[in-house]
Amino acid sequence: MFETLAGGLEMGKVHHVALIVRDLDSALTLWRDRLGLPVELVLPIESDGVTIAFLPVGESKVELVQPTDPTTGVARFLESRGEGFHHVCFEVADLALALDRLGAAGVQRIDEAPRRGAEGPVAFLHPSSCHGVLVELIEAPGGPAWRSLGFEGSKVEEGRRHELG
């Protein structure tokens, strides 16, 4: 369900909150083994130099992000700020339209157009326009960017998912 906000932006739920960690296995010991959150997927993303894990809770998720390449911005973020909060992700109905409306409103976008993410089409907004917070937007399953980026139906490529036991 989406709510139409100021400027016509259709926004839904908080999709996930991302936490940056030095050691994914150690983080999973807390989040999975001690707090009891199930692991939905673990996915190495070589192009971004990270391995991520999604753990659903309620209608949202916790994303754990471990840098695997020390030359990436994510690794530099971890080195300068340490472990903890990295970004918040909101679901939108139409990502390209949301980016256009936000750009017209003066919000600085890291991504000018939707790109492929681990769970669908995504784009990031610059922290300088969001009071120091890195904001990610993800398009709801089945939206226009899903088709234009070649996602099949409303599911992310199953071959990219790595389930944990």
mmCIF file of C-alpha atoms in Angstrom:
data_model
loop_
_atom_site.group_PDB
_atom_site.id
_atom_site.type_symbol
_atom_site.label_atom_id
_atom_site.label_comp_id
_atom_site.label_asym_id
_atom_site.label_seq_id
_atom_site.Cartn_x
_atom_site.Cartn_y
_atom_site.Cartn_z
ATOM 1 C CA MET A 1 0.000 0.000 0.000
ATOM 2 C CA PHE A 2 1.352 3.398 -0.951
ATOM 3 C CA GLU A 3 0.694 6.829 0.465
ATOM 4 C CA THR A 4 0.870 9.840 -1.847
ATOM 5 C CA LEU A 5 3.140 12.378 -0.192
ATOM 6 C CA ALA A 6 3.982 16.007 -0.974
ATOM 7 C CA GLY A 7 4.975 16.477 -4.593
ATOM 8 C CA GLY A 8 3.063 13.363 -5.647
ATOM 9 C CA LEU A 9 5.688 10.896 -4.389
ATOM 10 C CA GLU A 10 4.081 7.486 -3.790
ATOM 11 C CA MET A 11 5.927 5.879 -0.893
ATOM 12 C CA GLY A 12 5.212 2.630 0.895
ATOM 13 C CA LYS A 13 6.896 0.834 3.741
ATOM 14 C CA VAL A 14 10.395 1.005 5.112
ATOM 15 C CA HIS A 15 11.869 -1.818 3.037
ATOM 16 C CA HIS A 16 14.989 -2.244 5.155
ATOM 17 C CA VAL A 17 17.522 -0.668 7.446
ATOM 18 C CA ALA A 18 21.136 -1.443 6.517
ATOM 19 C CA LEU A 19 23.898 -1.965 9.036
ATOM 20 C CA ILE A 20 27.549 -2.085 8.026
ATOM 21 C CA VAL A 21 29.625 -4.820 9.678
ATOM 22 C CA ARG A 22 33.243 -5.945 9.615
ATOM 23 C CA ASP A 23 32.424 -9.658 9.818
ATOM 24 C CA LEU A 24 29.138 -10.986 8.449
ATOM 25 C CA ASP A 25 29.443 -14.350 10.224
ATOM 26 C CA SER A 26 29.926 -12.629 13.569
ATOM 27 C CA ALA A 27 26.980 -10.307 12.881
ATOM 28 C CA LEU A 28 24.793 -13.284 11.967
ATOM 29 C CA THR A 29 25.648 -14.844 15.324
ATOM 30 C CA LEU A 30 23.845 -11.920 16.939
ATOM 31 C CA TRP A 31 20.985 -11.257 14.525
ATOM 32 C CA ARG A 32 20.152 -14.871 13.586
ATOM 33 C CA ASP A 33 21.331 -16.992 16.497
ATOM 34 C CA ARG A 34 20.691 -14.720 19.480
ATOM 35 C CA LEU A 35 17.862 -12.447 18.297
ATOM 36 C CA GLY A 36 16.205 -15.189 16.250
ATOM 37 C CA LEU A 37 15.708 -13.375 12.941
ATOM 38 C CA PRO A 38 15.551 -15.751 9.976
ATOM 39 C CA VAL A 39 18.050 -15.319 7.156
ATOM 40 C CA GLU A 40 16.242 -14.706 3.869
ATOM 41 C CA LEU A 41 19.334 -14.530 1.702
ATOM 42 C CA VAL A 42 23.075 -14.027 1.678
ATOM 43 C CA LEU A 43 24.439 -12.562 -1.521
ATOM 44 C CA PRO A 44 27.957 -11.621 -2.579
ATOM 45 C CA ILE A 45 27.813 -8.624 -4.924
ATOM 46 C CA GLU A 46 31.245 -8.487 -6.503
ATOM 47 C CA SER A 47 30.451 -5.380 -8.561
ATOM 48 C CA ASP A 48 29.824 -3.415 -5.330
ATOM 49 C CA GLY A 49 32.564 -5.111 -3.307
ATOM 50 C CA VAL A 50 30.178 -6.342 -0.602
ATOM 51 C CA THR A 51 28.417 -9.396 0.733
ATOM 52 C CA ILE A 52 24.944 -8.733 2.100
ATOM 53 C CA ALA A 53 22.437 -10.651 4.179
ATOM 54 C CA PHE A 54 18.734 -9.868 4.500
ATOM 55 C CA LEU A 55 16.863 -10.826 7.665
ATOM 56 C CA PRO A 56 13.103 -10.156 7.612
ATOM 57 C CA VAL A 57 11.357 -8.770 10.672
ATOM 58 C CA GLY A 58 7.695 -7.761 10.527
ATOM 59 C CA GLU A 59 7.027 -6.033 7.204
ATOM 60 C CA SER A 60 10.613 -4.834 6.907
ATOM 61 C CA LYS A 61 14.125 -6.260 6.905
ATOM 62 C CA VAL A 62 17.534 -5.762 8.412
ATOM 63 C CA GLU A 63 20.312 -5.759 5.813
ATOM 64 C CA LEU A 64 23.819 -6.594 6.998
ATOM 65 C CA VAL A 65 26.532 -5.246 4.682
ATOM 66 C CA GLN A 66 30.125 -6.498 4.829
ATOM 67 C CA PRO A 67 32.656 -4.805 2.545
ATOM 68 C CA THR A 68 34.816 -7.314 0.656
ATOM 69 C CA ASP A 69 36.899 -4.857 -1.373
ATOM 70 C CA PRO A 70 38.907 -2.308 0.640
ATOM 71 C CA THR A 71 38.888 0.197 -2.242
ATOM 72 C CA THR A 72 35.110 0.777 -2.283
ATOM 73 C CA GLY A 73 33.130 3.605 -0.750
ATOM 74 C CA VAL A 74 31.403 1.125 1.555
ATOM 75 C CA ALA A 75 34.783 -0.026 2.913
ATOM 76 C CA ARG A 76 35.891 3.586 3.379
ATOM 77 C CA PHE A 77 32.608 4.295 5.204
ATOM 78 C CA LEU A 78 33.297 1.394 7.594
ATOM 79 C CA GLU A 79 36.871 2.527 8.225
ATOM 80 C CA SER A 80 35.900 6.129 8.913
ATOM 81 C CA ARG A 81 32.686 5.581 10.899
ATOM 82 C CA GLY A 82 32.905 2.035 12.214
ATOM 83 C CA GLU A 83 30.173 -0.551 12.399
ATOM 84 C CA GLY A 84 26.549 0.502 12.686
ATOM 85 C CA PHE A 85 23.856 2.286 10.724
ATOM 86 C CA HIS A 86 24.554 2.671 6.987
ATOM 87 C CA HIS A 87 21.274 3.549 5.216
ATOM 88 C CA VAL A 88 17.493 3.353 5.248
ATOM 89 C CA CYS A 89 15.521 2.087 2.249
ATOM 90 C CA PHE A 90 11.964 3.105 1.347
ATOM 91 C CA GLU A 91 9.720 1.318 -1.139
ATOM 92 C CA VAL A 92 8.224 3.466 -3.908
ATOM 93 C CA ALA A 93 5.636 2.687 -6.579
ATOM 94 C CA ASP A 94 7.564 4.102 -9.572
ATOM 95 C CA LEU A 95 11.281 4.641 -9.006
ATOM 96 C CA ALA A 96 12.031 6.683 -12.141
ATOM 97 C CA LEU A 97 9.114 9.004 -11.399
ATOM 98 C CA ALA A 98 10.210 9.338 -7.762
ATOM 99 C CA LEU A 99 13.756 10.249 -8.858
ATOM 100 C CA ASP A 100 12.416 12.847 -11.293
ATOM 101 C CA ARG A 101 10.186 14.431 -8.646
ATOM 102 C CA LEU A 102 12.915 14.438 -6.012
ATOM 103 C CA GLY A 103 15.431 15.929 -8.452
ATOM 104 C CA ALA A 104 12.956 18.657 -9.393
ATOM 105 C CA ALA A 105 12.536 19.386 -5.682
ATOM 106 C CA GLY A 106 16.298 19.889 -5.323
ATOM 107 C CA VAL A 107 17.211 16.576 -3.714
ATOM 108 C CA GLN A 108 20.686 15.458 -4.795
ATOM 109 C CA ARG A 109 20.592 11.961 -6.266
ATOM 110 C CA ILE A 110 23.560 9.611 -6.337
ATOM 111 C CA ASP A 111 21.756 7.588 -9.004
ATOM 112 C CA GLU A 112 19.987 9.571 -11.721
ATOM 113 C CA ALA A 113 18.094 6.473 -12.916
ATOM 114 C CA PRO A 114 17.075 3.098 -11.472
ATOM 115 C CA ARG A 115 19.765 0.410 -11.408
ATOM 116 C CA ARG A 116 19.804 -3.255 -10.510
ATOM 117 C CA GLY A 117 19.861 -3.993 -6.801
ATOM 118 C CA ALA A 118 19.865 -7.225 -4.824
ATOM 119 C CA GLU A 119 16.074 -7.205 -4.432
ATOM 120 C CA GLY A 120 14.909 -5.080 -7.344
ATOM 121 C CA PRO A 121 15.444 -1.676 -8.971
ATOM 122 C CA VAL A 122 17.144 0.792 -6.610
ATOM 123 C CA ALA A 123 18.593 4.296 -6.457
ATOM 124 C CA PHE A 124 20.338 6.264 -3.725
ATOM 125 C CA LEU A 125 19.858 9.832 -2.518
ATOM 126 C CA HIS A 126 22.887 11.788 -1.333
ATOM 127 C CA PRO A 127 23.273 12.285 2.429
ATOM 128 C CA SER A 128 23.960 15.996 1.888
ATOM 129 C CA SER A 129 20.315 16.388 0.820
ATOM 130 C CA CYS A 130 18.945 14.094 3.536
ATOM 131 C CA HIS A 131 20.355 15.564 6.768
ATOM 132 C CA GLY A 132 23.372 13.259 6.731
ATOM 133 C CA VAL A 133 21.436 10.052 6.056
ATOM 134 C CA LEU A 134 22.092 7.855 3.021
ATOM 135 C CA VAL A 135 18.628 7.026 1.634
ATOM 136 C CA GLU A 136 17.917 4.175 -0.760
ATOM 137 C CA LEU A 137 14.705 3.853 -2.752
ATOM 138 C CA ILE A 138 13.534 0.495 -4.091
ATOM 139 C CA GLU A 139 10.725 0.032 -6.569
ATOM 140 C CA ALA A 140 7.876 -2.245 -5.507
ATOM 141 C CA PRO A 141 7.728 -5.612 -7.312
ATOM 142 C CA GLY A 142 6.197 -5.455 -10.767
ATOM 143 C CA GLY A 143 6.805 -1.730 -11.298
ATOM 144 C CA PRO A 144 8.030 -0.252 -14.597
ATOM 145 C CA ALA A 145 11.755 -0.423 -13.762
ATOM 146 C CA TRP A 146 11.473 -4.152 -13.073
ATOM 147 C CA ARG A 147 10.677 -4.728 -16.725
ATOM 148 C CA SER A 148 13.134 -2.186 -18.112
ATOM 149 C CA LEU A 149 16.007 -3.665 -16.069
ATOM 150 C CA GLY A 150 15.142 -7.215 -17.085
ATOM 151 C CA PHE A 151 13.903 -8.638 -13.808
ATOM 152 C CA GLU A 152 11.638 -11.621 -14.347
ATOM 153 C CA GLY A 153 8.115 -11.040 -13.066
ATOM 154 C CA SER A 154 8.090 -9.858 -9.487
ATOM 155 C CA LYS A 155 10.990 -11.985 -8.235
ATOM 156 C CA VAL A 156 14.679 -11.264 -8.169
ATOM 157 C CA GLU A 157 16.771 -13.786 -10.078
ATOM 158 C CA GLU A 158 16.668 -16.891 -7.918
ATOM 159 C CA GLY A 159 20.075 -17.943 -9.213
ATOM 160 C CA ARG A 160 21.674 -14.980 -7.423
ATOM 161 C CA ARG A 161 20.268 -15.958 -4.032
ATOM 162 C CA HIS A 162 22.306 -18.047 -1.616
ATOM 163 C CA GLU A 163 20.211 -19.503 1.176
ATOM 164 C CA LEU A 164 21.699 -20.173 4.589
ATOM 165 C CA GLY A 165 20.718 -23.079 6.767
#
